[in-house]
Coordinates of C-alpha atoms and ligand atoms in Angstrom, one line a residue:
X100 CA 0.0 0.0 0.0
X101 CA 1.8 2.8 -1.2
X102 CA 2.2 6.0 1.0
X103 CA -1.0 5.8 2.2
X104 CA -1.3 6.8 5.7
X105 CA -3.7 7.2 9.2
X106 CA -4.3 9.8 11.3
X107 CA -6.0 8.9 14.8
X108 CA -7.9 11.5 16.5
X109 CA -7.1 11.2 20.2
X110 CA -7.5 15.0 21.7
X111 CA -10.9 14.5 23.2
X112 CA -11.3 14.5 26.8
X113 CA -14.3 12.4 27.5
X114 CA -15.4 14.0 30.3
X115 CA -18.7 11.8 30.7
X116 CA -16.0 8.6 31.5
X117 CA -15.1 10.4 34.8
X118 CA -11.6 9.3 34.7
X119 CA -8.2 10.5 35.1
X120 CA -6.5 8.6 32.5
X121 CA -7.2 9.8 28.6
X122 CA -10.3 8.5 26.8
X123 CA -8.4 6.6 24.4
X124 CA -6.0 4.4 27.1
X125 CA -9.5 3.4 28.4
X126 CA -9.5 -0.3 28.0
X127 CA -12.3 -3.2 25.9
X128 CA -11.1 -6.3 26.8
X129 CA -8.1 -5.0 28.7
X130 CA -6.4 -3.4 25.8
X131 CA -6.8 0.7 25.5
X132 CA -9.5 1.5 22.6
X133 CA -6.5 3.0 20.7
X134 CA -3.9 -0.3 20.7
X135 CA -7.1 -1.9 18.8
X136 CA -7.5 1.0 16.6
X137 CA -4.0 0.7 15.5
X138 CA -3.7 -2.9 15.3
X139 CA -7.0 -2.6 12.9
X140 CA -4.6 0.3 10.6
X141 CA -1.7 -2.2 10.6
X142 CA -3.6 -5.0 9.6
X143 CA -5.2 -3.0 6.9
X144 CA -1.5 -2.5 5.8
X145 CA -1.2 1.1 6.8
X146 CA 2.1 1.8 8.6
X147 CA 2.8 5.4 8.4
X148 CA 0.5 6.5 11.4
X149 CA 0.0 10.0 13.2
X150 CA -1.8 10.2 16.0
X151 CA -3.4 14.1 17.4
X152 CA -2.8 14.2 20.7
X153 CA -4.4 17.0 23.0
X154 CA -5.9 16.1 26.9
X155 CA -3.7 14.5 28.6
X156 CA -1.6 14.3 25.7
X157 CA 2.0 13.1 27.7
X158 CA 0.0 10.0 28.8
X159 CA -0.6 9.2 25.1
X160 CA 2.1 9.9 24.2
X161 CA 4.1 7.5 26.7
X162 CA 1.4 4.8 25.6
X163 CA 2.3 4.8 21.9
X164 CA 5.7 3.2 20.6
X165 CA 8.0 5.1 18.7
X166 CA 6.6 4.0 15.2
X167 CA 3.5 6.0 15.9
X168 CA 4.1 9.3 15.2
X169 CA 2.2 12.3 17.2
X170 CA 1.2 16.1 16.8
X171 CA -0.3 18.3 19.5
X172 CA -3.9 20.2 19.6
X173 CA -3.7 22.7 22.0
X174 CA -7.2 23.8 22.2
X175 CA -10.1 21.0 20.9
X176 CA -11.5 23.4 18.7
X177 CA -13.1 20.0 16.6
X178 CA -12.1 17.5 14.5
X179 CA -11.4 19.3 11.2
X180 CA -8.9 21.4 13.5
X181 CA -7.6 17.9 15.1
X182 CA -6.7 16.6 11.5
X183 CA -5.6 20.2 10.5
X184 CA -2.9 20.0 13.1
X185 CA -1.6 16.6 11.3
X186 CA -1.1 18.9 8.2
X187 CA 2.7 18.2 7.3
X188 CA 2.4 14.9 8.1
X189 CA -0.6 14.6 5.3
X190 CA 1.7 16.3 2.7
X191 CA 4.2 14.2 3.4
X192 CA 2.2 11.1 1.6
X193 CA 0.9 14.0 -1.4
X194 CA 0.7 11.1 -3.9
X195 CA -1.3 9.2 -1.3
X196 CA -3.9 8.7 0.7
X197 CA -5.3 9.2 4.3
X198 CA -7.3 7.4 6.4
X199 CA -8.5 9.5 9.5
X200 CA -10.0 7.8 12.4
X201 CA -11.3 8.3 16.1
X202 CA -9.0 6.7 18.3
X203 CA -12.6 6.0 20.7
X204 CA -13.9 3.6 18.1
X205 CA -12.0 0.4 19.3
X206 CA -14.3 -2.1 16.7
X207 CA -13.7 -0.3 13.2
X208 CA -11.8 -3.2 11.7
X209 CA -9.6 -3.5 9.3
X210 CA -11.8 -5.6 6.5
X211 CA -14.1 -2.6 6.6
X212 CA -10.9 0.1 6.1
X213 CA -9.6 -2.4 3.3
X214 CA -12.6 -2.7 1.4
X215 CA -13.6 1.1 1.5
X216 CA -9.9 2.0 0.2
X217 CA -10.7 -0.1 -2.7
X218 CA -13.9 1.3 -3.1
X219 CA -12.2 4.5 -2.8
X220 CA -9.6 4.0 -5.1
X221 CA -11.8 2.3 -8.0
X222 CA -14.1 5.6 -8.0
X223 CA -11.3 7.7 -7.7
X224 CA -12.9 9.3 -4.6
X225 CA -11.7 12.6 -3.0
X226 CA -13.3 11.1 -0.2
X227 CA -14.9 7.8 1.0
X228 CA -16.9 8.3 4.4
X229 CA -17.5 4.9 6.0
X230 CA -20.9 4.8 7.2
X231 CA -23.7 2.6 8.9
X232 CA -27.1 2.3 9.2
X233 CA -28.4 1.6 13.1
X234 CA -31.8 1.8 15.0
X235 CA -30.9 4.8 16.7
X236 CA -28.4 7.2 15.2
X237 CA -29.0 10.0 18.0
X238 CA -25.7 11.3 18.6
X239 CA -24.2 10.9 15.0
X240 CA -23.2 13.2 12.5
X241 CA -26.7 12.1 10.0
X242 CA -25.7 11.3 6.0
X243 CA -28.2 13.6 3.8
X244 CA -28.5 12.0 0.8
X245 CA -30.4 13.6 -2.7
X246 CA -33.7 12.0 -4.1
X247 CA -31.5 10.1 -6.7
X248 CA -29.4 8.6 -3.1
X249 CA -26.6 10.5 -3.6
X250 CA -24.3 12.0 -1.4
X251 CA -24.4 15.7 -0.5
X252 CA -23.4 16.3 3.2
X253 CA -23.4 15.0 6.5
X254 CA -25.4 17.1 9.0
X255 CA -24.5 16.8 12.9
X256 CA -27.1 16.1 15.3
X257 CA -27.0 19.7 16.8
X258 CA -27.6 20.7 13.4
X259 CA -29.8 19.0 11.9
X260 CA -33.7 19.5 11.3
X261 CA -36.0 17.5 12.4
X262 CA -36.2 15.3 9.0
X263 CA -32.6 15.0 9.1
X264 CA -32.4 13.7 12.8
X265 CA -34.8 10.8 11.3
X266 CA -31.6 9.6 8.8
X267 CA -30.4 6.8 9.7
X268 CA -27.5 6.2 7.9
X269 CA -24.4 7.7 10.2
X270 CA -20.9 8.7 9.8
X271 CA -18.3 6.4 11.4
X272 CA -15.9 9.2 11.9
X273 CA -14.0 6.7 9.5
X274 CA -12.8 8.3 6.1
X275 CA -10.6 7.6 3.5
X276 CA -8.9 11.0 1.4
X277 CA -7.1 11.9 -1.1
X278 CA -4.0 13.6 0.6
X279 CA -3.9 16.5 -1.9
X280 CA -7.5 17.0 -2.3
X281 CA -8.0 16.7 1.7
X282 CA -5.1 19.6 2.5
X283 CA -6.6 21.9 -0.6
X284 CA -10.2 21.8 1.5
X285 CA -8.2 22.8 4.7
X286 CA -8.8 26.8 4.4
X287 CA -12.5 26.1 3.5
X288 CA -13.2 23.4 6.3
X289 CA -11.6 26.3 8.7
X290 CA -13.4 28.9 7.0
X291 CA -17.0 26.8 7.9
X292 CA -16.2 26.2 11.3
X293 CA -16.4 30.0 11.8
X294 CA -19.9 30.0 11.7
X295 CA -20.2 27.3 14.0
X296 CA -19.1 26.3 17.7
X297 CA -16.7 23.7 16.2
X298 CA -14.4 23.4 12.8
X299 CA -16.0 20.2 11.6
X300 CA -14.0 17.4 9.8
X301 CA -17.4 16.2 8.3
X302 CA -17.5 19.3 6.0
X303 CA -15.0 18.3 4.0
X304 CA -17.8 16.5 2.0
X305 CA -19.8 19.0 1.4
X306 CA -16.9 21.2 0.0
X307 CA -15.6 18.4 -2.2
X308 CA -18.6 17.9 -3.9
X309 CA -19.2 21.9 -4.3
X310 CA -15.9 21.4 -6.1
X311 CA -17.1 18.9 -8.3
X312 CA -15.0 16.4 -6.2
X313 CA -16.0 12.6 -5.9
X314 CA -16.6 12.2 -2.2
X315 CA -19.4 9.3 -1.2
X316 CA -20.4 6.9 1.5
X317 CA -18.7 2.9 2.0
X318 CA -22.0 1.3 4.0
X319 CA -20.0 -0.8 6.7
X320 CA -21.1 -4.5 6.8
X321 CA -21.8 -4.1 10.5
X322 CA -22.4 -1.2 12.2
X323 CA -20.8 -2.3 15.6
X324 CA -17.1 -0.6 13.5
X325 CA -19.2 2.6 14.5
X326 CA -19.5 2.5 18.2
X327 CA -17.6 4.3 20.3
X328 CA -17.3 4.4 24.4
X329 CA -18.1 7.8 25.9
X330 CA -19.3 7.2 29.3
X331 CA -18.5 3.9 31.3
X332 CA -21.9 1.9 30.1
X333 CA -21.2 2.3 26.5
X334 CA -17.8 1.1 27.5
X335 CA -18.9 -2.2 29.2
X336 CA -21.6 -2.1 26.0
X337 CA -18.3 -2.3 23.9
X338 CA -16.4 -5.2 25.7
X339 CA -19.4 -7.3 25.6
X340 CA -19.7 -7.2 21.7
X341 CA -16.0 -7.7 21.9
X342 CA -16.1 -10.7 24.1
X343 CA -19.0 -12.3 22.3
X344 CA -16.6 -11.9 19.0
X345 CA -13.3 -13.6 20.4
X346 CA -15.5 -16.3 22.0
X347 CA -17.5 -17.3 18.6
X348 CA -14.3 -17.0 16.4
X349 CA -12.8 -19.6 19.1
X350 CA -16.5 -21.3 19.4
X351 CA -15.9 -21.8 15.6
X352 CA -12.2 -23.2 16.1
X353 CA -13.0 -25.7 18.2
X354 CA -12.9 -24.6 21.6
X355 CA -15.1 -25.8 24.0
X356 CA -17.0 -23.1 26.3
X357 CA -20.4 -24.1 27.5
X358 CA -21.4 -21.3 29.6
X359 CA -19.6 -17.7 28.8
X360 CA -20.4 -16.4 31.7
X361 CA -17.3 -14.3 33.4
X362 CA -15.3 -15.9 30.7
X363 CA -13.1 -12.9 29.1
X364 CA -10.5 -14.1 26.8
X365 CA -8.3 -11.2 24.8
X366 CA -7.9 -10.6 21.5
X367 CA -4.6 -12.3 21.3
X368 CA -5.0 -15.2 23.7
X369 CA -4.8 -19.0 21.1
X370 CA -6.3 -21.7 22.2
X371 CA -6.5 -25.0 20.6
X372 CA -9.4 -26.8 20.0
X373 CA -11.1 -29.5 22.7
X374 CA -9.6 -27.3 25.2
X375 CA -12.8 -26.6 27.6
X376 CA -12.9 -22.9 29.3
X377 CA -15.0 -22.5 32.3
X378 CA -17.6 -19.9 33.8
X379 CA -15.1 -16.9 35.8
X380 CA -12.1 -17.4 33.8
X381 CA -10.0 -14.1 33.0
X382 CA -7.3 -14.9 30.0
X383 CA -4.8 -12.0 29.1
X384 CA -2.2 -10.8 27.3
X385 CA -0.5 -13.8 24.9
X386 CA -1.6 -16.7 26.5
X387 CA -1.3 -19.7 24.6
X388 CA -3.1 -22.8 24.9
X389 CA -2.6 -26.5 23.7
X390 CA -5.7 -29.0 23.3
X391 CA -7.6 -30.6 25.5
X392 CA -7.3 -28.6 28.6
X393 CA -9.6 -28.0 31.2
X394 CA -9.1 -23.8 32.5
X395 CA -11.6 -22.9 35.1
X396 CA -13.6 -22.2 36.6
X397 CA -12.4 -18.7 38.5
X398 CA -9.4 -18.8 36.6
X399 CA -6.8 -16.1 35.8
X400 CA -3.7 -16.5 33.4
X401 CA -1.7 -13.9 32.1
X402 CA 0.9 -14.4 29.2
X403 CA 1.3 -18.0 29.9
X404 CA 1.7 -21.1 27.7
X405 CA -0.1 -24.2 28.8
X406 CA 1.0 -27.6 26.8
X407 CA -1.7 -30.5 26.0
X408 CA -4.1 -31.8 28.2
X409 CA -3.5 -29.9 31.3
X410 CA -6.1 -29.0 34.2
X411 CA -6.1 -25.2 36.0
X412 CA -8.4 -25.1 38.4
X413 CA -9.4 -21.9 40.2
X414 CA -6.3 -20.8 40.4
X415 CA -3.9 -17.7 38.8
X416 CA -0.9 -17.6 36.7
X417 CA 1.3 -14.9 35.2
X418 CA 4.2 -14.9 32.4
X419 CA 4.6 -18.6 33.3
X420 CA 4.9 -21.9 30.9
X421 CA 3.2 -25.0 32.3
X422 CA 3.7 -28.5 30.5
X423 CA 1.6 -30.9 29.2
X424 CA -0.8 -33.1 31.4
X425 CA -0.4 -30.6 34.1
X426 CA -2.5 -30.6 37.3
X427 CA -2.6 -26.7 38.8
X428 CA -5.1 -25.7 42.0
X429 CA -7.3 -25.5 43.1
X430 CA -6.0 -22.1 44.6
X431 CA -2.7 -22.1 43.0
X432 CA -0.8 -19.2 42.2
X433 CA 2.2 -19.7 39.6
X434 CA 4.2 -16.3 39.5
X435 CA 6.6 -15.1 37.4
X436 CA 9.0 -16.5 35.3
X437 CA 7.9 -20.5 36.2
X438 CA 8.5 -23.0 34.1
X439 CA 6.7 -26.4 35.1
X440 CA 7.4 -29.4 32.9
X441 CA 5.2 -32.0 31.9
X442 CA 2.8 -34.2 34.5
X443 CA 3.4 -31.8 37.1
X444 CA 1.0 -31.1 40.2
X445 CA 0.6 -28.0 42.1
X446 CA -2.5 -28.1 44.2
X447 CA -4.3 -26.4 46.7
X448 CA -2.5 -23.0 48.4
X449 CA 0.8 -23.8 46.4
X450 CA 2.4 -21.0 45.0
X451 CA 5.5 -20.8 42.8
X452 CA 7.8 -17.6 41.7
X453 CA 10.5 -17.6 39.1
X454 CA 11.7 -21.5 39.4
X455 CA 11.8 -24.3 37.1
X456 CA 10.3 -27.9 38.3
X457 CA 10.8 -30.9 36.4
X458 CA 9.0 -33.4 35.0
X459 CA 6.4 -35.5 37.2
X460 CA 7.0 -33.1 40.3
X461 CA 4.2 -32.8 42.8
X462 CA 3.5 -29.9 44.9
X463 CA 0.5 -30.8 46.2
X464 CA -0.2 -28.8 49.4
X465 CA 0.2 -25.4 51.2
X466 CA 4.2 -25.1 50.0
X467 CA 6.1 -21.9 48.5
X468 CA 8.5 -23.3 45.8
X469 CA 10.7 -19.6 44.9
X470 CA 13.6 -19.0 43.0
X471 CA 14.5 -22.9 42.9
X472 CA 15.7 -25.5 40.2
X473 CA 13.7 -28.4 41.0
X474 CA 14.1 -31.7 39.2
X475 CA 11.8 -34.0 38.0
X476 CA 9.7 -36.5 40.0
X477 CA 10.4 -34.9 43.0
X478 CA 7.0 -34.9 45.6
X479 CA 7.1 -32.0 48.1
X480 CA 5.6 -32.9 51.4
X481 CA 2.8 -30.5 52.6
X482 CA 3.1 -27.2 54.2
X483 CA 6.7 -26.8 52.7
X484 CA 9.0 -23.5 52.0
X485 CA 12.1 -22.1 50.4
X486 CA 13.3 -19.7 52.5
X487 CA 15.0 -17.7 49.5
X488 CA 15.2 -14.5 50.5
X489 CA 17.0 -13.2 53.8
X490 CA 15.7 -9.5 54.1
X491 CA 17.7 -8.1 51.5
X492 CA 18.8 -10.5 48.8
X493 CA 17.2 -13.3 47.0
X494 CA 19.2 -16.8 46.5
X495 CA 18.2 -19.8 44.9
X496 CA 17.7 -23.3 45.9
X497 CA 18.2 -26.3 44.5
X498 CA 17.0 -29.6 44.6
X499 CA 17.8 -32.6 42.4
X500 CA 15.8 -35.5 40.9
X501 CA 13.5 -38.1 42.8
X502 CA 13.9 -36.2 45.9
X503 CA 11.1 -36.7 48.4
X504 CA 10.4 -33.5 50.6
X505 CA 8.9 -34.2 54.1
X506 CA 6.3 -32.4 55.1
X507 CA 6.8 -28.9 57.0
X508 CA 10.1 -28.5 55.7
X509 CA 12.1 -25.5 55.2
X510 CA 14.6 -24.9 52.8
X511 CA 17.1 -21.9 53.6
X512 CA 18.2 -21.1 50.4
X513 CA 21.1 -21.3 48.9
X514 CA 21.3 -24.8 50.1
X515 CA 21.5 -27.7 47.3
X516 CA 20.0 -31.2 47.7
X517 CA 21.5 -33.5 45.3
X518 CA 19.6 -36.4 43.4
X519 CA 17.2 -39.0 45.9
X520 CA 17.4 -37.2 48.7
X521 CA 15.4 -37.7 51.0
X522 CA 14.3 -35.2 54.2
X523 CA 12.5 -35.8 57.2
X524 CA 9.7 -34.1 57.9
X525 CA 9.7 -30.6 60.2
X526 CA 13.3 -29.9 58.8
X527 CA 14.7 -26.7 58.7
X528 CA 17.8 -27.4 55.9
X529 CA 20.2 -25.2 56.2
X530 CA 23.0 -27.3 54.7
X531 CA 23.9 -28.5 51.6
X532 CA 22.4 -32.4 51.3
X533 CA 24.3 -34.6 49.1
X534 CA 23.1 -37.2 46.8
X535 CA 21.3 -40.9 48.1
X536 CA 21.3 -39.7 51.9
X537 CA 18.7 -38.6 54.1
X538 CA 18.8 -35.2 56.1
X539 CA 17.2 -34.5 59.3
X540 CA 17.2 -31.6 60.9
X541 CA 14.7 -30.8 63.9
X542 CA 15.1 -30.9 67.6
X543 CA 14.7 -34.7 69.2
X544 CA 11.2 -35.7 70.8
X545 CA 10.9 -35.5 74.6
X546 CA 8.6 -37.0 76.3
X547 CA 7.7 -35.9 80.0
X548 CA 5.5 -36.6 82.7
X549 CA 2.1 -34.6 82.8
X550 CA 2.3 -31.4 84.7
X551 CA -1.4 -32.3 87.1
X552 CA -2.9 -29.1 87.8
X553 CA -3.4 -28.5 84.3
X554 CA -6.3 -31.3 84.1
X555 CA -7.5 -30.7 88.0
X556 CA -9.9 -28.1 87.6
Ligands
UD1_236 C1 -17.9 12.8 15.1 C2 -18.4 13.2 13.7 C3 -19.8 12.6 13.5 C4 -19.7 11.1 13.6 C5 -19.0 10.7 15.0 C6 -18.7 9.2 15.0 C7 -17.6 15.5 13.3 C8 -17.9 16.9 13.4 N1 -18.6 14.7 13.7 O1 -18.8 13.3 16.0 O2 -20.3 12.9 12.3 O3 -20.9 10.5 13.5 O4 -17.8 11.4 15.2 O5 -18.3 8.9 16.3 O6 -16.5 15.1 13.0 N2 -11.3 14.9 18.6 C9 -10.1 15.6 18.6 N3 -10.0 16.9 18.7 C10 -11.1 17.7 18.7 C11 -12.4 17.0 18.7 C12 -12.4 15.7 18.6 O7 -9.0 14.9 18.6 O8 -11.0 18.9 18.8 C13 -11.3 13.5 18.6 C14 -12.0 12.8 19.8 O9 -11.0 12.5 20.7 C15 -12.6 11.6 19.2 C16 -12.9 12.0 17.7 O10 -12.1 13.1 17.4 O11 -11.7 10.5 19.1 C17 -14.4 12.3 17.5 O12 -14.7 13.4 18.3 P1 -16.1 13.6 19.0 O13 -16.1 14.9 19.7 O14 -16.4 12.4 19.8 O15 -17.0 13.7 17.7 P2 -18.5 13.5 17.6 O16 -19.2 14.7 18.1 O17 -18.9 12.2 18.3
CA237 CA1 -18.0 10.8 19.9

């Protein structure tokens, strides 16, 4: 796509959401309306991106990566001003053209943006306005169309009469231009914004046409690529059509989830199919999982990868990987950085941090495993702990294969127990054990006569 380019209108405050972050960083399905946005301009092939930046504007600024470029609006003085603002970044793709977007309409996608480029393209547009028809357009800048259903102008609801508010085709606040034809109407869209409270992007239409332009409408497929968020209902009214997509497209794929209730899954999560997700379960960020799992219910996991035929339980996991034929919670919390081979077992109250366990391990009871390299088929006893960190430093602890871990025992990291170990029960290691013995280390039982008066009265 050759220097074609986007501009993203992000000034607007968006008072109604009562919030102290930016209106674009507020999040559908976890992700800020303006990451999906952008992933919807990429996709369409668009690279060269500009972004108007205005309340809050440092925040957005910080949010964005570095291919993204920005430009500042002072003052919101509407969104022909916004786009004005991106001016020499618009000549800078002359030959091209620009596709201008509100950075509060997460769902425009980039199928719709595609196809109305070639629409735009093949008529030789000046302008292609992407528009939708919906039940109730109150709000939306109304397409006024001639007897002969062409194109004239696009009224805004403040503006219109009371035929016009009856229209219910609407603008997206989507549009495809022609770069050169787009900065020619600049003086003109400023010029009409005079008369009004606000300099109005929409106008462009109207002055293209007087200018025996071509400028017309692309009717989306859907009309969901139209909504935006501006208070915290329509917002939660957005995440739900969201959801609903990612869980059909997965639905279709295979995956198994028989009630969606509480389920939220993000855009990017995979999932293979015959994996079974149930009611409560939360999954972020690039989670990956094989087939034939069982996740939930009241499950979270964030950025983990889960292999084949695993079982997560009510339990919570971040940026960890978790083998195949895995047996996690109930109530288990895997933190950080662990990495839990295959047939591995961590059950109720276990929690791990930033430790690999091997093969066939089992953790199956009220034990902290932290910073520890763990071998395979080693069984933990219940109610065990690393003690890996000493008030100011962290150390590791390591324990080799086929150990077996009595219950209540402490590990005072860095300590090393090499391969079949065994330890008794109520141990507090605080030396290294070596290979084929058995440590204990606890104070001797004593056993003493009864003290009476405790049992007289
Ligand atoms: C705009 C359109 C309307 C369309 C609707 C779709 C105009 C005049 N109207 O109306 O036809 O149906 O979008 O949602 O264009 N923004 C700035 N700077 C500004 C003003 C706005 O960056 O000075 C940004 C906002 O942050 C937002 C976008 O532009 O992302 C749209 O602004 P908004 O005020 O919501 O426009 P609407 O009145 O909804
Ligand atoms: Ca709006």
């Amino acid at each position: 796509m050759q220097n074609n380019c986007a501009v993203i209108l992000a000034a607007g405050e968006g008072t109604r959401m009562k919030s102290g972050k930016p209106k674009v960083l507020a999040e559908v399905l976890f992700r800020p309306m303006i990451d999906w946005v952008l992933s919807a301009v990429r996709e369409a092939g668009v690279e060269d991106i500009c972004a108007v930046t205005g309340h809050l504007s440092e925040l957005v600024c910080n949010h964005l990566d570095e291919t993204v470029q920005t430009v500042l609006q002072a003052q919101r003085l509407g969104t022909g001003h916004a786009v004005i603002q991106a001016k020499a970044f618009i000549e800078a793709h002359l030959d091209g053209n620009v596709l201008v977007l509100n950075g509060d309409a997460p769902l425009m996608d980039s199928e719709t943006i595609t196809q109305a480029l070639r629409f735009h393209t093949e008529n030789g547009n000046s302008a292609t306005v992407i528009s939708a028809c919906v039940a109730d357009p109150t709000g939306y800048g109304r397409m006024v169309r001639d007897g002969a259903g062409t194109l004239e102008r696009i009224v805004e609801q403040r503006d219109a009469t009371e035929a016009e508010k009856k229209i219910n085709e609407v603008n997206s606040g989507a549009y495809w231009f022609n770069c050169r034809d787009l900065l020619a109407a600049f003086d003109e869209i400023e010029a009409m914004g005079r008369t009004k409270k606000e300099i109005y992007l929409t106008d462009a239409i109207e002055i293209m046409l007087n200018r025996l332009q071509r400028a017309d409408a692309f009717p989306a497929a859907s009309s969901d690529v139209i909504l935006g968020a501006n208070d915290r209902w329509q917002l939660m009214e957005l995440n739900e059509i969201a959801r609903k997509k990612v869980l059909k497209k997965l639905m279709v794929s295979g995956v198994d989830i028989p009630c969606t209730d509480g389920v939220m899954i993000a855009p990017e999560v995979e999932i293979a199919n015959d994996t079974q997700i149930l009611p409560n379960t939360i999954l972020l960020g690039k989670t990956k999982i094989a087939s034939g799992c069982v996740i939930g219910p009241s499950t979270r996991l964030e950025d983990c990868t889960v292999g084949e035929n695993s079982v997560i339980n009510a339990s919570q996991c971040e940026r960890s990987v978790i083998g195949a034929r895995a047996s996690i919670g109930p109530f288990s919390h895997l933190r950080a950085g662990s990495r839990l081979g295959d047939d591995v077992h961590a059950g109720n109250y276990t929690e791990v941090k930033n430790s690999v366990i091997g093969n066939g391990t089992k953790i199956s009871h009220l034990t902290y495993v932290g910073d520890s390299d763990v071998g395979s088929g080693v069984n933990f006893g219940c109610g065990c702990a690393t003690a890996n960190y000493d008030g100011k430093h962290k150390f590791r602890t390591t324990v080799g294969d086929d150990c077996f871990i009595g219950c209540d025992t402490c590990l005072v990291s860095p300590v090393t127990l090499g391969d079949r170990c065994y330890v008794a029960a109520g141990s507090v290691v605080t030396e290294d054990v070596p290979a084929n013995t058995m440590a204990i280390a606890r104070s001797r039982q004593s056993i003493r006569r009864k003290v009476r008066k405790y049992h007289e009265d």
